[in-house]
Each structure stands twice: as structure tokens, then as C-alpha cells.
Coordinates of C-alpha atoms and ligand atoms in Angstrom, one line a residue:
X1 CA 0.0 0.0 0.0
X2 CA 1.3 3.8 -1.0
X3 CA 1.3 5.2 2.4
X4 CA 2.5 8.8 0.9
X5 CA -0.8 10.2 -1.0
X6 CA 1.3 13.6 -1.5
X7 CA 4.1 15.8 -0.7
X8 CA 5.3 16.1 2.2
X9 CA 6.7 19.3 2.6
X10 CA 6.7 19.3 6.6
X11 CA 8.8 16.2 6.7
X12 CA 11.0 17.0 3.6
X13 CA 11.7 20.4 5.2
X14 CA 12.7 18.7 8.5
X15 CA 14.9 16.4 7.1
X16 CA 16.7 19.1 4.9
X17 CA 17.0 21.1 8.6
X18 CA 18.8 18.0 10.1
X19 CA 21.0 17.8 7.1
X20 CA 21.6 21.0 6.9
X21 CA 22.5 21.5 10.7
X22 CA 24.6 18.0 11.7
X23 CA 27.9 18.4 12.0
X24 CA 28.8 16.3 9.4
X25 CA 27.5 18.7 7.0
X26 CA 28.5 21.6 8.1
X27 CA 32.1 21.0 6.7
X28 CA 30.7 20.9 3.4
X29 CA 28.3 23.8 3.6
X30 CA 29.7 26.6 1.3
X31 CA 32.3 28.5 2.5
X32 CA 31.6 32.0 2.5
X33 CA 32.1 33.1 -1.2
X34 CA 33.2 36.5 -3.4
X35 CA 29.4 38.0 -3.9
X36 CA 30.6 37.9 -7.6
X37 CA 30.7 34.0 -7.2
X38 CA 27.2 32.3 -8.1
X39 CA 26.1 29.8 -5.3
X40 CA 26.6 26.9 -7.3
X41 CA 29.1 25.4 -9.0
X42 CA 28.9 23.0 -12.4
X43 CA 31.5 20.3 -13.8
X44 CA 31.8 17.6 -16.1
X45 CA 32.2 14.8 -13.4
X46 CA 35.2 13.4 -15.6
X47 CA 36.0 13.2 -19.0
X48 CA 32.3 12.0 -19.8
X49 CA 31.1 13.6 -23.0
X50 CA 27.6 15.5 -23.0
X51 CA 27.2 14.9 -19.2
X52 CA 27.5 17.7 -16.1
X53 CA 26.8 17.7 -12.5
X54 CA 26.2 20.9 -10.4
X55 CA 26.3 21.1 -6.9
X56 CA 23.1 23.5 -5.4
X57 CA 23.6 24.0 -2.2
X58 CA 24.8 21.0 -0.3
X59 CA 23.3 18.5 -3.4
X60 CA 24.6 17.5 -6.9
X61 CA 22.2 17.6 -9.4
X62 CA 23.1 16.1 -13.0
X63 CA 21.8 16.0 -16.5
X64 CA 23.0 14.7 -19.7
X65 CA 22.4 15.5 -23.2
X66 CA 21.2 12.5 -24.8
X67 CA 21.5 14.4 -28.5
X68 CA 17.7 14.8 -28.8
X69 CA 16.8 16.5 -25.4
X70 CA 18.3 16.4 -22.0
X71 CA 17.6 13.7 -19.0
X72 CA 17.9 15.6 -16.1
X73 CA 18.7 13.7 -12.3
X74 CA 17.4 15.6 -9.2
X75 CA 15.6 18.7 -9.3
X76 CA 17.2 21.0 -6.7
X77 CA 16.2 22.1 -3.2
X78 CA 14.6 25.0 -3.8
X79 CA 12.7 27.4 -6.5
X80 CA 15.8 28.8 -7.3
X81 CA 18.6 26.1 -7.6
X82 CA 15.8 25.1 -10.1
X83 CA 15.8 28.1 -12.2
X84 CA 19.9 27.9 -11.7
X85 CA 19.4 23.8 -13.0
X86 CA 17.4 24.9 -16.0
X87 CA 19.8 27.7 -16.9
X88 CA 22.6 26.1 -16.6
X89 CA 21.1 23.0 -18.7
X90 CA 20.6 25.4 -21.4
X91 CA 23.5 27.4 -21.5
X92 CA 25.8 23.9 -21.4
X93 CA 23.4 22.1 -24.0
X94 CA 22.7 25.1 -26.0
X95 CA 19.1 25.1 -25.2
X96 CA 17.8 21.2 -25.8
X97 CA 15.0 20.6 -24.2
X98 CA 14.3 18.7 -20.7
X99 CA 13.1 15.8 -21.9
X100 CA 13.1 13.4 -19.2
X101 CA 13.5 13.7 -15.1
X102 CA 14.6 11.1 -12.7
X103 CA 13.8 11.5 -9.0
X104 CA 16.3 9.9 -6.9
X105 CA 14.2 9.9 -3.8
X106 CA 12.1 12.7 -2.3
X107 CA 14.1 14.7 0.5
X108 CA 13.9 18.0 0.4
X109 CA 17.2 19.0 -0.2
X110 CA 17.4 16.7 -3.3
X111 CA 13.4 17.7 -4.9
X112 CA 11.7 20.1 -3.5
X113 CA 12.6 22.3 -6.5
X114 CA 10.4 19.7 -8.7
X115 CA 7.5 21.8 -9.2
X116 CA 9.5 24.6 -10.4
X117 CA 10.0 21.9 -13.6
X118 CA 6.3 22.3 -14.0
X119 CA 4.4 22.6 -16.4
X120 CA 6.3 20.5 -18.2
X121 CA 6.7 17.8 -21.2
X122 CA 9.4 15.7 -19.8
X123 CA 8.6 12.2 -18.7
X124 CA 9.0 11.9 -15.0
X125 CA 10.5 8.1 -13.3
X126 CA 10.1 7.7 -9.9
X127 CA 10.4 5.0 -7.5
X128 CA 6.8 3.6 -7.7
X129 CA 6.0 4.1 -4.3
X130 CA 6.4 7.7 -4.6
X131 CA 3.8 8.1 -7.9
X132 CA 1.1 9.0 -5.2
X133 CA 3.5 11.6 -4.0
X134 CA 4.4 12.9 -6.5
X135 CA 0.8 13.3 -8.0
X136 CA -0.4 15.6 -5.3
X137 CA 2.7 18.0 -6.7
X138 CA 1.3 17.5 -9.8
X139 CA -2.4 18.4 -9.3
X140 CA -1.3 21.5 -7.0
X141 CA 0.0 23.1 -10.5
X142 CA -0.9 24.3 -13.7
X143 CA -1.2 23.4 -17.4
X144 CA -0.8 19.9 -18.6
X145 CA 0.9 17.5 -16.2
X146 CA 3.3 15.1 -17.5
X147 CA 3.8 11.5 -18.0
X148 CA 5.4 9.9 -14.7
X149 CA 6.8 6.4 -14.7
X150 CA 6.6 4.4 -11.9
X151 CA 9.8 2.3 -11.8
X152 CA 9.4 -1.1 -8.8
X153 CA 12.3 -2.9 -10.4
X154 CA 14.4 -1.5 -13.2
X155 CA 13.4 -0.1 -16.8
X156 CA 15.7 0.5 -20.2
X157 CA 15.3 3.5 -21.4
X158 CA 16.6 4.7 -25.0
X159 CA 17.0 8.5 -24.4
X160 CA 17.8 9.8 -28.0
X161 CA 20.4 7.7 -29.0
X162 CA 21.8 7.2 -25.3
X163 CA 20.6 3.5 -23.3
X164 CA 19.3 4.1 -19.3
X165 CA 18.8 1.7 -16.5
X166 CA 16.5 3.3 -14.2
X167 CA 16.6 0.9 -11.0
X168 CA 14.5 1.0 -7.8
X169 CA 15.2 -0.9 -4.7
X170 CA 12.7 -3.6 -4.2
X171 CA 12.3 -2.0 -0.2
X172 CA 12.9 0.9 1.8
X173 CA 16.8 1.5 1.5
X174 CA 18.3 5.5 2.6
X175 CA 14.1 6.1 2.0
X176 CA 10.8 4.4 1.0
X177 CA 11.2 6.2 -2.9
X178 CA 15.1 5.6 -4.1
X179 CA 16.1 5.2 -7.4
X180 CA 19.3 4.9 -9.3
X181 CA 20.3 6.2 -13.0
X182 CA 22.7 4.0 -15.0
X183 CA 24.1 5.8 -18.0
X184 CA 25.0 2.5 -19.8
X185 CA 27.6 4.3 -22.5
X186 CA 30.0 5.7 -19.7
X187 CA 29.0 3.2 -16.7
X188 CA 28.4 5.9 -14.7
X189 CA 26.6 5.7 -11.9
X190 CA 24.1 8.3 -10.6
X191 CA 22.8 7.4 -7.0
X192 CA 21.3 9.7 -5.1
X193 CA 22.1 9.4 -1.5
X194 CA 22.7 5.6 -1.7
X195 CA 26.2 6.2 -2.4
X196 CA 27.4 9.1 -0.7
X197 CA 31.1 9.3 -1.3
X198 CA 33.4 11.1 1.8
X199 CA 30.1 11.4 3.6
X200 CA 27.9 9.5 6.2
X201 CA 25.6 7.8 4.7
X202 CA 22.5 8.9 6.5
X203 CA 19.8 6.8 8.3
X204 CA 17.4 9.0 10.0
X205 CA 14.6 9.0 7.7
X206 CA 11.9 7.1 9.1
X207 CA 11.7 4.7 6.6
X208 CA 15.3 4.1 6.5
X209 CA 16.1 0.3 5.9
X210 CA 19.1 -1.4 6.9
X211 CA 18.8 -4.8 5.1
X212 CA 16.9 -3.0 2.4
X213 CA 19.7 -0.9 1.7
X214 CA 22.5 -3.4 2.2
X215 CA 20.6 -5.2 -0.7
X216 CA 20.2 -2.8 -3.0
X217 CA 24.2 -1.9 -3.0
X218 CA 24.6 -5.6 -4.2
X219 CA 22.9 -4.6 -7.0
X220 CA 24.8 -1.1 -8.2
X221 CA 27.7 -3.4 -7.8
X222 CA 26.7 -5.8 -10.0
X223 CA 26.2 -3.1 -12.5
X224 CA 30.4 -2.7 -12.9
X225 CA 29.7 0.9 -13.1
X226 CA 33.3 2.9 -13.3
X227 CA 32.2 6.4 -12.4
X228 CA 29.7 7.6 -9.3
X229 CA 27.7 11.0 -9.2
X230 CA 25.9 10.8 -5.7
X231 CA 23.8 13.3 -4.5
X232 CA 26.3 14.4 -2.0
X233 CA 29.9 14.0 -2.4
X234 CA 32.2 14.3 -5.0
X235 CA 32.1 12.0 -7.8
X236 CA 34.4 9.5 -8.1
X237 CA 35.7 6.6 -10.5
X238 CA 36.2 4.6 -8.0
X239 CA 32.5 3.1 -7.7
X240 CA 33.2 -0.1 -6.2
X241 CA 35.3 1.3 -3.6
X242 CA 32.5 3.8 -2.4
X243 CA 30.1 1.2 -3.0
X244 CA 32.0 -1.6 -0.9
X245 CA 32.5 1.8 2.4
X246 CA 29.0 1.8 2.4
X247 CA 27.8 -1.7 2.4
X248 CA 30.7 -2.0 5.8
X249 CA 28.9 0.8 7.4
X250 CA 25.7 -0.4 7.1
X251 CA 26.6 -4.2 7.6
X252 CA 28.6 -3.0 10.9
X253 CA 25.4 -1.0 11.9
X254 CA 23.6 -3.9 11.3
X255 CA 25.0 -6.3 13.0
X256 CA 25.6 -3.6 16.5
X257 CA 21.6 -2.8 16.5
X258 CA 20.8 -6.6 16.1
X259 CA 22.8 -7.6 19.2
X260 CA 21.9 -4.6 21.5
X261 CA 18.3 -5.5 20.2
X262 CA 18.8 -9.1 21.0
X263 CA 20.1 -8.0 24.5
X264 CA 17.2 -5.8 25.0
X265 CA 20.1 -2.6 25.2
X266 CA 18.7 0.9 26.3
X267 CA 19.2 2.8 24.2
X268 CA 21.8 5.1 26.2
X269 CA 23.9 2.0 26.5
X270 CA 23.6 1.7 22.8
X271 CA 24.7 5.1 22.1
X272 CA 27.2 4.6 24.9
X273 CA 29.1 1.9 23.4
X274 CA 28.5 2.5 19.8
X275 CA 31.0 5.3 20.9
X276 CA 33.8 2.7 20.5
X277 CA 32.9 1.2 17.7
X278 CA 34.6 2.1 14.5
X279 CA 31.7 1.3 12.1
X280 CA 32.4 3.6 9.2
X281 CA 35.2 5.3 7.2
X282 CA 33.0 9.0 7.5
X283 CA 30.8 9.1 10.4
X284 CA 31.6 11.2 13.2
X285 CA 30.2 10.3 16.7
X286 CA 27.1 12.9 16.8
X287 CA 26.0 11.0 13.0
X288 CA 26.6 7.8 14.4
X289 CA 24.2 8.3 17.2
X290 CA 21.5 9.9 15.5
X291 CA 21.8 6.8 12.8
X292 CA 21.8 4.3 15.6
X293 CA 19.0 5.8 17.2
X294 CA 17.4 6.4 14.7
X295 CA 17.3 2.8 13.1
X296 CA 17.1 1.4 17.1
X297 CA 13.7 2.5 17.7
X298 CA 12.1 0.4 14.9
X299 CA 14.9 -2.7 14.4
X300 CA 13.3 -6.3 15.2
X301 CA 15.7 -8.9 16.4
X302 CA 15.9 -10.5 13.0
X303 CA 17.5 -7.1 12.1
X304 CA 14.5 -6.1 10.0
X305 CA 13.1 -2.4 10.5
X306 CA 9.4 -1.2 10.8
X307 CA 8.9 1.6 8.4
X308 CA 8.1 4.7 11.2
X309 CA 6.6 7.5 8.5
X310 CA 2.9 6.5 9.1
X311 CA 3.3 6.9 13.1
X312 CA 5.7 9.8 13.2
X313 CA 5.2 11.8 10.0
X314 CA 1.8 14.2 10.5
X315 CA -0.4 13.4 7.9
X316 CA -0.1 15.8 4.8
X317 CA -1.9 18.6 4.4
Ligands
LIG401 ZN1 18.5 11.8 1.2

């Protein structure tokens, strides 16, 4: 069942404050720049032809230019870093048009600039789950409303002359709603906050999924992908290797939360000792706590997680 029957700007908003303010974060929160300097910044992640990432705010958002029209990944945080994605797409593809938009998952700080896309004649893909989401955005605007693709496993799409796989998880993983891009030309790799290279990858949404997650970075290994653009982070070619620091962390969370669970733990003696545990290659102590806690309160002893959005997510407006 879709428990999400629209936006959620409350939550989103809350989780782009908690991003925004751990200290994690703060070390890659723009450093105070030249007022000349635009608040953004866009690159070609490496020598990929047609392809650019820019980083709004504390997120990478990418497109590429299939020849016919653009495919555009994430949609910003805000009205603006939308109208800064759309400019830059057409001053760096001289003007083709959006024709497709993939949602890597719905947190604010990743889509919340989606409606500023609309109206709009791109075809949207979307984790399934989130379709019922993402239609309430949809209704709220204006003019024709466009085709959104529901993706529960994977899909090929042939973008111009350029081949996609667009891949969901088959559970919750970092959210309920993740999805991956795989630009099948260049193996590279675009995955949202799944992959978050020098960064802690996060576990405090409510549907956050251990095992869920765990599995689904079997799969972008399998894909032998030789670049990464995550959502946050730098990209890197060295895919397996950010891949593989993730899968330890969240095996090595794992397997802590499932003992203390086993042993009944409170959960100050869980944060107490997880203080000595060297689980991850980039979280610091205050992210490993609120991770921890996070997935604590809902873990079962067989290590699966109860999704918490329907109890502590106020229902949308
Ligand atoms: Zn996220």
C-alpha cells in the first residue's frame, strides 16, 4: 500500500534542517564566497562527454544531453537552484530541451525544486511508491501534467540515442522512494544518497532500511559501473570502492543494532558503546548516534526495520 498520498513538505523540510544543521554537514556547507561568485558550481564529473553535474547547495544535481533532449537527475532544493538547473542545462546544452526527469528519492534537499520543472513535457521516473507523492505535486500546479513512470524494479530507457537503466530498490533503502540512473555508454553511476562518497551515509529518515539498503548496493555493484555521481559528495571513479565503504557501514550497523536489540540494550547504553565502535570510514560520533538511534527504535531482532513515517510523520496537508 502507497502510504504517501502527496508531498510532504513538513517532513521534507525537517529532514533538509537536520542535514543542513549536523555536523557532518557543516564541513561541506559553502564557504563563504566572493558575492561575484554564483552559489553553485557546475563540472563535467570526468571526462564523460555530454554529461555535467552541479552542486546546489549541499546537493549534486546532473543532466546529460542525450542528443535529442536532455535527462535531467534531481531537481534541486529549492525554486531557485531550479531556475539555476534549467539555466545552466541550457547554457551547457545550448538550449535542448528537458526531456526526461529522474527522482532519486524525495528529501527535500534533493526535490523540492520539482515543481518549479512544472508545467512541463518531460517524462518523470520515480520510484513507484512515490507516484502518489508525486501526484499531489502534480495536481497542485498548472497546465498539462506530465507522463510519470513508476519504476518497482528497473526499466531500459533509450534517451535519444543514449541507453538508461533506471533501477528502484525492491524495499525501503536510505528512504521508501530511491532510485538509481545507470548511464549505460559511460558506466556511470548516478545514486542519489545511496552512495554518498566522503560522507555519512544517512539513516534517520523514518523509513530508513538497513537490510533493504544493504541489498540494494549488491545490485549497483553488479552493474560494474566505473564512475559515481551521488547526491552528495564528489564523484568519483572509483565506484566499487565507495560502493563496498558503504555496504561495511551499514553491515557493521547492522549487526551492533541486532545484538543490542537481542540484548534488550537501552538505548543510552547503545549510544554509549557505539562510541567505541569504529563502524564507518566518515561518520563522526554525533552522525553515528543519531543513525543508531534512529534505526534502534524500529529494528526487530531478526534485524528487520518497521517503516516509522505513518506513526511519526503528520499526515499531509
Ligand atoms: Zn536523502
Amino acid at each position: 500500500m502507497n502510504r504517501s498520498l502527496s508531498f510532504r513538505p513538513a517532513r521534507l523540510a525537517l529532514l533538509a534542517l537536520a542535514v543542513a544543521t549536523s555536523p557532518a554537514f557543516a564541513t561541506e556547507a559553502p564557504k563563504p564566497k566572493a558575492p561575484d561568485m554564483p552559489p553553485f558550481e557546475v563540472v563535467k564529473p570526468f571526462a564523460t562527454d555530454n554529461s555535467w553535474y552541479g552542486r546546489f547547495g549541499v546537493t549534486n544535481c546532473s543532466w546529460i544531453d542525450t542528443g535529442d533532449g536532455v535527462l535531467v537527475i534531481d531537481t534541486g532544493a529549492t525554486a531557485l537552484d531550479a531556475k539555476n538547473i534549467k539555466d545552466e542545462i541550457a547554457r551547457t546544452t545550448k538550449n535542448k530541451p528537458i526531456r526526461w526527469i529522474a527522482m532519486t528519492h524525495l528529501h527535500s534537499d534533493s526535490n523540492d525544486g520539482f515543481s518549479s520543472f512544472l508545467p512541463t513535457d518531460a517524462t518523470i521516473f520515480v520510484n513507484a511508491r512515490a507516484t502518489g507523492a508525486l501526484a499531489g505535486a502534480i495536481a497542485g500546479g498548472t497546465g498539462k501534467a506530465p507522463t510519470v513512470v513508476g519504476v518497482s524494479d528497473r526499466v531500459a530507457l533509450l534517451a535519444g540515442k543514449r541507453a538508461f537503466e533506471i533501477g528502484a530498490p525492491f524495499g525501503n533503502a536510505h528512504t521508501a522512494y530511491d532510485l538509481y540512473v545507470f548511464d549505460t555508454p559511460t558506466r556511470t553511476l548516478y545514486t542519489g544518497d545511496l552512495v554518498t562518497t566522503d560522507r555519512c551515509p544517512m539513516l534517520s529518515d523514518p523509513d530508513s532500511d538497513l537490510k533493504g539498503w544493504i541489498a540494494v548496493l549488491e545490485r549497483l555493484d553488479s552493474l560494474g559501473a566505473q564512475a559515481l555521481v551521488p547526491s552528495r559528495g564528489n564523484p568519483t571513479p572509483g565506484a566499487a570502492a565507495e560502493i563496498e565503504k558503504t555496504r561495511r557501514y551499514l553491515k557493521s550497523m547492522l549487526a551492533f543494532l541486532t545484538e543490542k536489540k537481542k540484548q534488550n540494550a537501552p538505548e543510552a547504553r547503545v549510544t554509549g558503546e557505539l562510541a567505541s565502535e569504529k563502524l564507518g570510514d566518515y561518520c563522526p560520533r554525533e552522525l553515528n548516534a543519531i543513525n543508531a538511534l534512529s534505526v534502534y527504535r524500529r529494528i526487530l531482532n531478526d534485524g528487520t526495520t518497521v517503516p516509522g513515517s505513518a506513526a511519526s510523520v503528520p499526515a499531509a496537508k
